[in-house]
Short mmCIF file of C-alpha atoms in Angstrom, two decimals:
data_model
loop_
_atom_site.label_atom_id
_atom_site.label_comp_id
_atom_site.label_asym_id
_atom_site.label_seq_id
_atom_site.Cartn_x
_atom_site.Cartn_y
_atom_site.Cartn_z
CA MET A 279 -57.21 14.88 -34.17
CA THR A 280 -57.14 13.58 -30.63
CA ARG A 281 -54.73 14.29 -27.87
CA PHE A 282 -52.93 11.45 -26.07
CA MET A 283 -50.72 11.30 -23.11
CA TYR A 284 -47.71 9.11 -23.12
CA LEU A 285 -46.70 7.90 -19.67
CA PHE A 286 -43.16 6.46 -19.54
CA ARG A 287 -42.52 3.77 -17.02
CA HIS A 288 -39.25 2.15 -16.30
CA HIS A 289 -37.87 -0.42 -13.98
CA ALA A 290 -36.38 1.17 -10.92
CA ALA A 291 -33.49 -1.28 -11.24
CA ASN A 292 -32.65 -0.23 -14.74
CA GLU A 293 -32.69 3.38 -13.82
CA ARG A 294 -29.08 4.26 -14.47
CA PRO A 295 -27.23 3.73 -17.68
CA SER A 296 -23.80 2.24 -17.17
CA SER A 297 -21.47 4.76 -18.77
CA PRO A 298 -21.26 8.22 -20.29
CA GLU A 299 -21.15 6.68 -23.67
CA GLU A 300 -24.40 4.74 -23.05
CA MET A 301 -25.98 7.89 -21.66
CA GLN A 302 -25.06 9.79 -24.74
CA ARG A 303 -26.59 7.02 -26.91
CA GLN A 304 -29.83 7.20 -24.92
CA MET A 305 -29.83 11.00 -25.06
CA LYS A 306 -29.53 10.92 -28.81
CA ALA A 307 -32.25 8.29 -29.11
CA TRP A 308 -34.64 10.45 -27.12
CA MET A 309 -33.82 13.59 -29.00
CA ASP A 310 -34.24 11.89 -32.33
CA TRP A 311 -37.59 10.45 -31.35
CA ILE A 312 -38.96 13.73 -29.98
CA ASP A 313 -37.59 15.65 -32.98
CA ARG A 314 -39.48 13.27 -35.23
CA LEU A 315 -42.76 13.81 -33.30
CA LYS A 316 -42.15 17.53 -33.59
CA GLN A 317 -41.44 17.53 -37.29
CA GLU A 318 -44.54 15.45 -38.06
CA SER A 319 -46.60 17.87 -35.96
CA HIS A 320 -47.66 15.31 -33.39
CA LEU A 321 -45.99 16.93 -30.40
CA VAL A 322 -48.23 19.06 -28.29
CA ALA A 323 -46.33 19.46 -25.06
CA THR A 324 -42.97 18.18 -23.78
CA GLY A 325 -43.61 17.16 -20.24
CA ASP A 326 -40.90 17.15 -17.65
CA ARG A 327 -39.13 14.09 -16.51
CA LEU A 328 -39.95 13.10 -12.92
CA SER A 329 -37.44 12.55 -10.20
CA ALA A 330 -37.43 9.06 -8.70
CA THR A 331 -38.02 10.46 -5.19
CA GLY A 332 -41.26 11.79 -3.72
CA LYS A 333 -44.16 10.88 -1.36
CA VAL A 334 -47.40 9.01 -1.85
CA VAL A 335 -50.58 10.13 0.03
CA ARG A 336 -53.10 7.33 0.16
CA GLY A 337 -56.73 6.64 1.14
CA LYS A 338 -59.08 8.24 3.67
CA SER A 339 -56.56 7.90 6.42
CA LYS A 340 -54.27 10.05 4.23
CA SER A 341 -51.32 7.82 5.04
CA VAL A 342 -48.09 9.15 3.59
CA THR A 343 -45.33 6.80 2.31
CA ASP A 344 -41.99 7.62 0.80
CA GLY A 345 -41.47 7.67 -2.90
CA PRO A 346 -43.30 5.88 -5.58
CA TYR A 347 -40.89 2.98 -5.21
CA VAL A 348 -42.39 1.32 -2.28
CA GLU A 349 -45.04 -0.69 -4.05
CA ALA A 350 -44.53 -0.18 -7.71
CA LYS A 351 -41.96 -2.15 -9.69
CA ASP A 352 -42.45 0.30 -12.51
CA THR A 353 -42.30 3.96 -11.79
CA ILE A 354 -43.47 6.84 -13.95
CA GLY A 355 -40.48 8.65 -15.20
CA GLY A 356 -42.09 11.26 -17.36
CA TYR A 357 -44.82 12.13 -19.76
CA LEU A 358 -45.48 13.83 -23.12
CA VAL A 359 -48.62 15.04 -24.88
CA VAL A 360 -49.10 14.28 -28.53
CA GLU A 361 -51.80 14.66 -31.12
CA ALA A 362 -52.76 11.85 -33.46
CA ALA A 363 -55.63 10.79 -35.70
CA ASP A 364 -56.63 7.88 -33.45
CA LEU A 365 -55.41 5.48 -30.74
CA ASP A 366 -53.87 3.27 -33.36
CA GLN A 367 -51.73 6.00 -34.76
CA ALA A 368 -50.72 7.21 -31.26
CA THR A 369 -49.72 3.64 -30.32
CA ALA A 370 -47.71 3.27 -33.53
CA LEU A 371 -45.82 6.43 -32.83
CA ALA A 372 -44.95 5.20 -29.42
CA HIS A 373 -43.10 2.33 -30.93
CA GLY A 374 -40.06 4.53 -31.42
CA CYS A 375 -39.80 5.51 -27.80
CA PRO A 376 -36.32 4.75 -26.36
CA VAL A 377 -37.76 3.78 -22.95
CA LEU A 378 -38.66 0.51 -24.60
CA ASP A 379 -35.07 -0.34 -25.34
CA ALA A 380 -34.33 -0.10 -21.67
CA GLY A 381 -37.13 -2.57 -20.82
CA GLY A 382 -39.63 0.08 -19.86
CA SER A 383 -43.10 0.77 -21.24
CA VAL A 384 -45.16 3.56 -22.67
CA GLU A 385 -48.79 3.84 -21.59
CA VAL A 386 -50.85 5.57 -24.33
CA ARG A 387 -53.96 7.29 -22.84
CA PRO A 388 -56.42 9.35 -24.83
CA ILE A 389 -57.07 12.67 -23.05
CA SER A 390 -60.86 13.01 -23.00
CA SER A 391 -62.24 16.21 -24.26
CA MET A 392 -65.22 17.77 -22.48
CA MET B 230 -9.60 19.69 -31.30
CA GLU B 231 -13.16 19.46 -32.62
CA ASP B 232 -11.86 18.17 -36.00
CA ILE B 233 -10.28 15.07 -34.46
CA PRO B 234 -12.51 12.14 -35.35
CA GLY B 235 -14.72 10.96 -32.53
CA CYS B 236 -14.67 14.25 -30.53
CA VAL B 237 -18.27 15.09 -31.09
CA GLU B 238 -19.75 11.68 -30.93
CA HIS B 239 -18.03 11.04 -27.58
CA LEU B 240 -18.96 14.37 -25.99
CA PHE B 241 -20.27 12.77 -22.78
CA ARG B 242 -17.19 10.66 -22.29
CA HIS B 243 -14.95 13.68 -22.68
CA GLU B 244 -17.13 15.91 -20.47
CA ALA B 245 -17.10 13.15 -17.84
CA GLY B 246 -13.32 13.26 -17.98
CA LYS B 247 -13.29 16.97 -17.47
CA MET B 248 -15.76 16.84 -14.62
CA VAL B 249 -13.90 14.08 -12.77
CA SER B 250 -10.66 16.02 -13.06
CA TYR B 251 -12.39 19.23 -11.85
CA LEU B 252 -14.06 17.63 -8.94
CA THR B 253 -10.88 15.75 -7.90
CA ARG B 254 -9.29 19.16 -7.31
CA PHE B 255 -11.83 19.56 -4.43
CA PHE B 256 -12.38 16.08 -3.32
CA GLY B 257 -8.86 14.84 -3.60
CA LEU B 258 -7.49 11.78 -5.36
CA GLY B 259 -8.40 9.56 -2.34
CA ARG B 260 -12.06 10.18 -3.27
CA LEU B 261 -12.10 9.30 -6.98
CA ASN B 262 -15.30 7.27 -6.42
CA LEU B 263 -17.14 10.28 -5.12
CA ALA B 264 -16.18 12.37 -8.06
CA GLU B 265 -17.32 9.61 -10.41
CA ASP B 266 -20.64 9.25 -8.62
CA VAL B 267 -21.27 13.01 -8.90
CA VAL B 268 -20.49 12.84 -12.60
CA GLN B 269 -22.89 9.99 -13.12
CA ASP B 270 -25.59 11.94 -11.29
CA VAL B 271 -24.97 15.01 -13.42
CA LEU B 272 -25.08 13.12 -16.71
CA CYS B 273 -28.35 11.47 -15.57
CA GLN B 274 -29.74 14.85 -14.83
CA ALA B 275 -28.79 15.97 -18.34
CA LEU B 276 -30.38 12.89 -19.80
CA GLN B 277 -33.60 13.62 -17.99
CA THR B 278 -33.89 17.27 -18.97
CA TRP B 279 -32.12 17.88 -22.35
CA PRO B 280 -34.41 15.76 -24.58
CA THR B 281 -37.54 17.66 -23.49
CA HIS B 282 -36.11 21.07 -22.72
CA GLY B 283 -33.67 21.15 -25.57
CA LEU B 284 -29.85 21.34 -25.41
CA PRO B 285 -28.55 24.19 -23.33
CA ASP B 286 -26.64 26.86 -25.33
CA ASN B 287 -23.36 25.66 -23.83
CA PRO B 288 -23.76 22.05 -22.80
CA SER B 289 -20.27 21.81 -21.42
CA ALA B 290 -20.75 24.75 -19.06
CA TRP B 291 -24.21 23.46 -18.05
CA LEU B 292 -22.66 20.17 -16.97
CA MET B 293 -19.79 21.81 -15.14
CA ARG B 294 -22.18 24.07 -13.29
CA ALA B 295 -24.38 21.06 -12.27
CA ALA B 296 -21.27 19.26 -11.19
CA ARG B 297 -20.21 22.25 -8.94
CA ASN B 298 -23.68 22.50 -7.44
CA ARG B 299 -23.93 18.81 -6.70
CA ALA B 300 -20.51 18.92 -5.09
CA ILE B 301 -21.62 21.84 -2.82
CA ASP B 302 -24.69 19.84 -1.77
CA LEU B 303 -22.62 16.89 -0.93
CA VAL B 304 -19.98 18.63 1.10
CA ARG B 305 -22.73 20.49 3.04
CA ARG B 306 -24.61 17.28 3.80
CA ASP B 307 -21.87 14.89 4.64
CA ASP B 308 -20.01 15.28 7.88
CA ARG B 309 -17.09 13.11 6.67
CA LEU B 310 -16.40 15.82 4.05
CA ARG B 311 -16.29 18.56 6.70
CA HIS B 312 -12.56 19.06 6.35
CA LEU B 313 -13.20 20.17 2.76
CA THR B 314 -14.66 23.42 4.17
CA PRO B 315 -12.07 25.73 2.55
CA GLU B 316 -12.84 24.14 -0.85
CA LEU B 317 -16.54 24.44 -0.12
CA THR B 318 -16.16 28.16 0.71
CA HIS B 319 -14.32 28.61 -2.54
CA LEU B 320 -17.02 26.78 -4.52
CA LEU B 321 -19.73 28.78 -2.82
CA ARG B 322 -18.03 31.97 -3.49
CA LEU B 323 -17.74 31.09 -7.17
CA ARG B 324 -21.45 30.27 -7.26
CA GLU B 325 -22.43 33.57 -5.60
CA GLU B 326 -20.22 35.65 -7.67
CA SER B 327 -21.09 34.15 -11.02
CA PRO B 328 -24.14 31.92 -10.77
CA GLU B 329 -24.61 31.74 -14.51
CA ARG B 330 -21.01 31.82 -15.65
CA GLU B 331 -18.86 28.74 -16.10
CA PRO B 332 -17.62 27.54 -12.74
CA ALA B 333 -14.12 27.13 -14.03
CA PHE B 334 -12.20 28.86 -16.71
CA LYS B 335 -10.92 26.91 -19.67
CA ASN B 336 -7.38 27.13 -18.51
CA GLU B 337 -8.38 25.91 -15.03
CA ILE B 338 -10.01 22.85 -16.53
CA GLN B 339 -6.93 22.22 -18.63
CA ASP B 340 -4.94 22.42 -15.41
CA ASP B 341 -7.27 19.94 -13.77
CA GLN B 342 -7.01 17.47 -16.69
CA LEU B 343 -3.28 17.76 -16.76
CA ARG B 344 -3.01 17.29 -13.02
CA MET B 345 -5.20 14.20 -13.36
CA MET B 346 -3.14 12.83 -16.24
CA PHE B 347 0.06 13.19 -14.21
CA ALA B 348 -1.54 11.67 -11.13
CA CYS B 349 -2.60 8.64 -13.22
CA CYS B 350 0.98 8.23 -14.35
CA HIS B 351 2.46 8.06 -10.84
CA PRO B 352 5.63 5.97 -11.01
CA GLY B 353 4.30 3.90 -8.06
CA LEU B 354 1.63 2.48 -10.51
CA SER B 355 2.37 -0.08 -13.18
CA SER B 356 1.87 1.06 -16.78
CA GLU B 357 -1.01 -1.33 -17.10
CA ILE B 358 -2.76 0.44 -14.14
CA GLN B 359 -1.79 3.80 -15.52
CA ILE B 360 -3.59 3.36 -18.85
CA THR B 361 -6.59 1.69 -17.17
CA LEU B 362 -6.89 4.65 -14.87
CA ILE B 363 -6.53 7.16 -17.68
CA LEU B 364 -9.35 5.47 -19.55
CA LYS B 365 -11.52 5.48 -16.49
CA THR B 366 -10.93 9.01 -15.20
CA LEU B 367 -9.98 11.16 -18.18
CA CYS B 368 -11.72 9.28 -21.03
CA GLY B 369 -14.90 8.49 -19.24
CA PHE B 370 -14.86 4.68 -20.11
CA SER B 371 -16.90 2.30 -17.94
CA VAL B 372 -15.25 -0.87 -16.64
CA ALA B 373 -16.86 -2.95 -19.38
CA GLU B 374 -15.73 -0.53 -22.02
CA ILE B 375 -12.13 -0.58 -20.69
CA ALA B 376 -12.18 -4.34 -20.58
CA SER B 377 -13.22 -4.60 -24.23
CA ALA B 378 -10.88 -1.89 -25.30
CA LEU B 379 -7.79 -3.37 -23.53
CA LEU B 380 -8.97 -6.99 -24.17
CA ALA B 381 -8.90 -7.75 -20.42
CA GLY B 382 -11.49 -9.32 -18.17
CA GLU B 383 -13.79 -6.99 -16.31
CA ASP B 384 -12.58 -8.41 -13.03
CA SER B 385 -9.02 -7.69 -13.84
CA VAL B 386 -9.90 -4.10 -14.78
CA GLU B 387 -11.76 -3.81 -11.43
CA LYS B 388 -8.70 -5.18 -9.72
CA ARG B 389 -6.42 -2.56 -11.37
CA LEU B 390 -8.69 0.25 -10.46
CA GLY B 391 -9.06 -1.01 -6.93
CA ARG B 392 -5.28 -1.07 -6.55
CA ALA B 393 -5.12 2.44 -7.86
CA ARG B 394 -7.72 3.74 -5.49
CA ARG B 395 -6.00 2.11 -2.59
CA PHE B 396 -2.75 3.56 -3.68
CA PHE B 397 -4.20 7.07 -3.76
CA ARG B 398 -6.00 6.68 -0.46
CA GLU B 399 -2.83 5.49 1.28
CA THR B 400 -0.53 8.06 -0.29
CA SER B 401 -2.81 11.12 -0.37
CA SER B 402 -2.19 11.93 3.21
CA ALA B 403 1.45 11.03 3.18
CA ALA B 404 4.28 13.38 2.16
CA ASP B 405 4.59 11.71 -1.22
CA ALA B 406 1.17 12.97 -2.16
CA PRO B 407 0.14 11.93 -5.65
CA GLU B 408 -1.52 15.32 -5.93
CA ILE B 409 0.46 17.06 -8.51
CA ASP B 410 2.08 20.43 -8.24
CA LEU B 411 2.06 21.68 -11.82
CA SER B 412 5.51 23.12 -11.44
CA SER B 413 6.99 19.64 -11.19
CA VAL B 414 5.24 18.40 -14.36
CA SER B 415 8.45 18.14 -16.38
CA GLU B 416 9.84 15.44 -14.10
CA ARG B 417 6.98 13.11 -14.92
CA LEU B 418 6.39 14.12 -18.56
CA ASP B 419 8.35 11.12 -19.88
CA THR B 420 6.12 8.68 -17.97
CA VAL B 421 3.04 10.41 -19.27
CA HIS B 422 4.35 10.24 -22.89
CA GLN B 423 5.04 6.55 -22.47
CA ALA B 424 1.60 5.80 -21.09
CA ILE B 425 -0.18 7.67 -23.93
CA TYR B 426 2.11 6.06 -26.51
CA LEU B 427 1.19 2.61 -25.05
CA LEU B 428 -2.47 3.59 -25.20
CA PHE B 429 -2.23 4.49 -28.89
CA ASN B 430 -0.32 1.29 -29.75
CA GLU B 431 -2.82 -0.80 -27.87
CA GLY B 432 -5.41 0.38 -30.35
CA TYR B 433 -3.15 0.32 -33.40
CA HIS B 434 -1.32 -2.98 -33.27
CA SER B 435 -3.41 -5.24 -31.11
CA SER B 436 -1.97 -8.68 -30.90
CA ARG B 437 -4.65 -10.49 -28.98
CA SER B 438 -7.80 -9.56 -30.61
CA GLU B 439 -10.22 -10.56 -33.33
CA ALA B 440 -10.57 -6.87 -33.92
CA PRO B 441 -7.05 -5.97 -34.91
CA VAL B 442 -7.56 -2.23 -34.84
CA ARG B 443 -9.52 -0.21 -32.35
CA ASP B 444 -9.78 3.33 -33.53
CA ASP B 445 -11.34 4.58 -30.28
CA LEU B 446 -8.13 4.06 -28.28
CA CYS B 447 -6.02 5.72 -30.98
CA TYR B 448 -8.25 8.82 -31.09
CA GLU B 449 -8.29 9.02 -27.24
CA ALA B 450 -4.54 8.89 -27.18
CA LEU B 451 -4.38 11.60 -29.78
CA ARG B 452 -6.85 13.72 -27.86
CA LEU B 453 -4.79 13.44 -24.65
CA ALA B 454 -1.55 14.23 -26.47
CA LEU B 455 -3.27 17.32 -27.90
CA LEU B 456 -4.20 18.31 -24.38
CA LEU B 457 -0.56 18.05 -23.32
CA SER B 458 0.44 20.12 -26.39
CA GLU B 459 -1.94 22.90 -25.47
CA HIS B 460 -0.79 23.33 -21.91
CA PRO B 461 2.27 25.63 -21.37
CA ARG B 462 3.72 23.24 -18.82
CA SER B 463 3.81 20.20 -21.08
CA ALA B 464 4.06 21.83 -24.56
CA GLN B 465 7.58 20.43 -25.07
CA PRO B 466 9.25 19.29 -28.31
CA ALA B 467 8.70 15.63 -27.45
CA THR B 468 4.97 16.28 -26.89
CA PHE B 469 4.68 17.93 -30.31
CA ALA B 470 6.58 15.00 -31.87
CA LEU B 471 4.19 12.55 -30.12
CA VAL B 472 1.15 14.40 -31.48
CA ALA B 473 2.69 14.41 -34.96
CA LEU B 474 3.31 10.67 -34.79
CA PHE B 475 -0.28 9.98 -33.74
CA CYS B 476 -1.65 12.23 -36.47
CA PHE B 477 0.35 10.41 -39.18
CA ASN B 478 -0.61 6.97 -37.91
CA ALA B 479 -4.24 7.80 -37.18
CA ALA B 480 -4.52 9.26 -40.69
CA ARG B 481 -3.95 5.76 -42.06
CA LEU B 482 -6.62 4.04 -39.88
CA PRO B 483 -9.33 4.24 -42.61
CA GLY B 484 -7.03 2.25 -44.93
CA ARG B 485 -5.67 -0.38 -42.59
CA LEU B 486 -8.37 -3.01 -43.01
CA ASP B 487 -9.96 -4.54 -46.09
CA ALA B 488 -13.67 -5.19 -46.56
CA GLU B 489 -13.40 -8.40 -44.58
CA GLY B 490 -11.62 -6.88 -41.66
CA SER B 491 -8.16 -8.25 -42.57
CA LEU B 492 -5.10 -6.19 -41.90
CA LEU B 493 -3.60 -4.59 -45.02
CA GLN B 494 0.10 -4.11 -45.41
CA LEU B 495 1.32 -0.66 -46.18
CA GLU B 496 1.94 -1.60 -49.77
CA ASP B 497 -1.62 -2.85 -50.26
CA GLN B 498 -3.38 0.06 -48.67
CA ASP B 499 -5.60 2.40 -50.68
CA ARG B 500 -3.77 5.68 -50.04
CA SER B 501 -6.73 7.72 -51.18
CA LYS B 502 -8.51 6.59 -47.95
CA TRP B 503 -5.83 8.21 -45.79
CA ASP B 504 -7.01 11.26 -43.89
CA ARG B 505 -5.20 14.16 -45.65
CA ALA B 506 -6.23 16.78 -43.13
CA LEU B 507 -4.87 14.76 -40.31
CA ILE B 508 -1.57 14.22 -42.26
CA GLY B 509 -1.37 18.00 -42.68
CA LYS B 510 -1.79 18.46 -38.98
CA GLY B 511 0.98 15.95 -38.43
CA PHE B 512 3.34 18.04 -40.52
CA ASP B 513 2.42 21.14 -38.54
CA PHE B 514 3.30 19.45 -35.26
CA LEU B 515 6.39 17.87 -36.69
CA GLU B 516 7.62 21.35 -37.63
CA GLU B 517 6.77 22.70 -34.16
CA SER B 518 8.63 19.76 -32.57
CA ALA B 519 11.87 20.89 -34.26
CA ALA B 520 11.88 24.26 -32.52
CA LYS B 521 14.54 23.27 -30.07
CA ASN B 522 17.51 21.04 -30.83
CA GLU B 523 15.97 18.04 -29.15
CA VAL B 524 15.57 14.67 -30.78
CA SER B 525 13.47 12.09 -28.92
CA GLU B 526 12.37 8.66 -30.09
CA PHE B 527 8.99 10.31 -30.90
CA HIS B 528 10.78 12.73 -33.18
CA LEU B 529 12.32 9.86 -35.14
CA GLU B 530 9.17 7.75 -35.28
CA ALA B 531 7.16 10.74 -36.40
CA ALA B 532 9.72 11.51 -39.10
CA ILE B 533 9.53 7.90 -40.31
CA ALA B 534 5.70 7.98 -40.31
CA SER B 535 5.81 11.30 -42.20
CA MET B 536 7.88 9.62 -44.93
CA HIS B 537 5.18 6.99 -45.40
CA SER B 538 2.36 9.56 -45.23
CA SER B 539 3.88 11.71 -47.95
CA ALA B 540 4.87 8.91 -50.31
CA GLU B 541 2.61 8.80 -53.38
CA THR B 542 2.97 5.02 -53.62
CA TYR B 543 4.72 2.24 -51.78
CA GLU B 544 7.32 2.10 -54.54
CA LYS B 545 8.03 5.83 -54.42
CA THR B 546 8.81 5.66 -50.65
CA ASP B 547 12.24 7.14 -49.77
CA TRP B 548 13.53 3.91 -48.18
CA SER B 549 17.12 4.98 -47.80
CA ARG B 550 16.04 8.06 -45.76
CA ILE B 551 13.78 5.78 -43.68
CA GLN B 552 16.73 3.45 -43.11
CA GLN B 553 18.79 6.29 -41.82
CA LEU B 554 16.09 7.33 -39.50
CA TYR B 555 15.81 3.77 -38.17
CA ASN B 556 19.57 3.74 -37.59
CA LEU B 557 19.17 6.81 -35.39
CA LEU B 558 16.14 5.38 -33.65
CA TYR B 559 18.04 2.14 -32.94
CA SER B 560 20.81 4.08 -31.37
CA ILE B 561 18.44 5.52 -28.68
CA LYS B 562 15.87 2.75 -28.58
CA PRO B 563 17.63 -0.52 -29.29
CA THR B 564 14.61 -2.86 -29.08
CA PRO B 565 14.06 -5.99 -31.18
CA ILE B 566 11.09 -4.43 -32.96
CA VAL B 567 13.07 -1.39 -33.98
CA ALA B 568 15.84 -3.72 -35.23
CA LEU B 569 13.27 -5.68 -37.26
CA ASN B 570 11.85 -2.57 -38.84
CA ARG B 571 15.36 -1.26 -39.54
CA ALA B 572 16.22 -4.51 -41.31
CA ILE B 573 13.02 -4.30 -43.44
CA ALA B 574 13.93 -0.78 -44.37
CA VAL B 575 17.39 -2.00 -45.43
CA GLY B 576 15.80 -4.64 -47.66
CA GLU B 577 13.49 -2.13 -49.23
CA ALA B 578 16.28 0.34 -49.86
CA ARG B 579 19.01 -2.00 -51.04
CA GLY B 580 17.33 -5.22 -52.18
CA PRO B 581 16.28 -8.55 -50.70
CA ARG B 582 19.80 -9.94 -50.27
CA GLU B 583 20.87 -7.08 -48.00
CA GLY B 584 17.51 -7.26 -46.22
CA LEU B 585 18.06 -10.96 -45.45
CA ALA B 586 21.56 -10.28 -44.17
CA ALA B 587 20.22 -7.47 -41.96
CA LEU B 588 17.52 -9.77 -40.53
CA GLN B 589 20.12 -12.46 -39.95
CA ALA B 590 22.35 -10.00 -38.15
CA ILE B 591 19.73 -9.26 -35.52
CA HIS B 592 20.26 -12.60 -33.68
CA PRO B 593 16.65 -12.50 -32.58
CA PRO B 594 16.00 -12.87 -28.93
CA PRO B 595 13.30 -15.48 -28.05
CA LYS B 596 10.60 -12.79 -27.92
CA LEU B 597 11.26 -11.69 -31.51
CA ARG B 598 11.50 -15.28 -32.71
CA ASP B 599 7.91 -15.85 -31.58
CA TYR B 600 6.78 -12.62 -33.36
CA PRO B 601 5.15 -13.76 -36.64
CA PHE B 602 6.43 -10.71 -38.53
CA TYR B 603 10.01 -11.75 -38.13
CA PRO B 604 9.75 -14.94 -40.16
CA ALA B 605 7.26 -13.16 -42.41
CA ALA B 606 9.90 -10.50 -43.24
CA GLN B 607 12.41 -13.22 -44.03
CA ALA B 608 9.85 -15.01 -46.14
CA GLU B 609 9.04 -11.76 -48.09
CA PHE B 610 12.74 -11.20 -48.90
CA LEU B 611 13.36 -14.84 -49.73
CA PHE B 612 10.40 -14.69 -52.15
CA ARG B 613 11.75 -11.54 -53.77
CA ALA B 614 15.22 -13.12 -54.13
CA GLY B 615 13.48 -15.97 -56.05
CA ARG B 616 13.95 -18.59 -53.26
CA ARG B 617 10.31 -19.77 -53.35
CA GLU B 618 10.62 -22.99 -51.39
CA GLU B 619 12.39 -21.34 -48.49
CA ALA B 620 9.91 -18.43 -48.58
CA ARG B 621 7.06 -20.95 -48.37
CA SER B 622 8.53 -22.60 -45.25
CA SER B 623 9.15 -19.18 -43.60
CA PHE B 624 5.61 -18.12 -44.26
CA LYS B 625 4.38 -21.38 -42.80
CA LEU B 626 6.49 -20.73 -39.72
CA ALA B 627 4.92 -17.24 -39.42
CA LEU B 628 1.42 -18.60 -39.91
CA ASN B 629 1.96 -20.91 -36.93
CA LEU B 630 2.87 -17.97 -34.82
CA ALA B 631 -0.15 -15.83 -35.89
CA ARG B 632 -1.87 -14.42 -32.77
CA ASN B 633 -5.27 -13.69 -34.19
CA GLU B 634 -7.60 -14.34 -37.07
CA ALA B 635 -6.67 -11.24 -39.01
CA GLU B 636 -2.92 -12.04 -38.86
CA ALA B 637 -3.58 -15.62 -39.89
CA ARG B 638 -5.69 -14.55 -42.89
CA PHE B 639 -3.03 -12.12 -43.89
CA LEU B 640 -0.22 -14.66 -43.71
CA GLN B 641 -2.37 -17.29 -45.39
CA ARG B 642 -2.75 -14.97 -48.39
CA LYS B 643 0.99 -14.43 -48.51
CA LEU B 644 1.63 -18.17 -48.40
CA GLN B 645 -0.80 -18.77 -51.22
CA ALA B 646 0.88 -16.05 -53.34
CA CYS B 647 4.21 -17.84 -53.39
CA ALA B 648 2.82 -21.14 -54.51
#
């Protein structure tokens, strides 16, 4: 088994669902998906969701800019660590991620072992 | 309340309604937008943390606490909210005294919701604006959801809400403050009943839609009526009667449409689909509504609905009792629709000839003449009296007046049946 990190990216513009009803729908979708990963013993760690604010420190000059927004159209909103047989399986599991319904993406990255 | 259909699957909506009501106690009605923004933030926060960290033990208390904390941050940061300092002090004290406990007791939140309901029903607002505002603030509907529920355009919903906000801003500093003192609730209870009644009917007998029944609205109206019935200030006989009426009618929702989505008449409905538990609740409330010697239109409508709910079959319905109830109802609510229903009850109780005479005697005003179910009732009794040709032409008349696909399909079927 190999470990993979899922990085969730979404469009800054699509950040906020429009109504409580819509939020509840998304909440349920996330919970169902994570529950399934858990039940099938793929889930290793539930990462936190990241707030949309923050700073970016860049380059040798160590310049500091506000927030991840400035240059990126897609921001990382959270992460999750799963275990799967191979990259194909990890990618297939990511198909159920609700971030896709909101027009976002999941980056699937193998975590290299020493 | 948890056993009312829709209460669990719409948790966020209802929690949003509670939070907006709670926050409005601090921010005032003139700042509804601010309260709604805070609620949006708090629900987003829940959406970001619950899926990975798991549901909190008490989601409702979690949300309310988050709303309180967010409100404190806002008041501290924003100079324009400075004058809310006494409220801020109050909020802070609550947080210090009981950081983990619910920021408001159940009865306080009930007070807040009641206050909000009465504020939405300010007589200075049209009934259209009242129900739009109720859906927005207390029921947590978005503009798009209100538009589709009330079959209005989104821009007209925005306009109504804008008018209401302006009204609140302009009046909230004046002497006629829309802020409600709970001791004066009884004066406005009638208006609140009418608004909720309208909300229920909007879902139950829609005239303008391709979707002739919208359960959501009915269950929201029932939930609000239950809220009224649980608060000592508004737990009046007419409130109990209103809850009873909604229970009986909502119980029939699962049987009102056939597989193709066409409306089914009472006589064609599969009574085994009716919600027996809700009917039982209806009878409990009907009994409670009789505690004092008060008879409102809701008492009579609930009593009529109870007769239908308890009849084993259409044929076994006690039509003469229903006719008597309609007589009483007509004496306090002499509307053309009540007159029509009364005439139908006469026909069912005493035969088609008497029914036709009763329909004739209404002298329908123009509004009723354009109502497809007036000629349809005539057609039905003509058919039963063996006057097929006349029945056909009355059904054709009704068909021409049909206001939506479902009504047209229904009347088309009736027309074919008397060929």
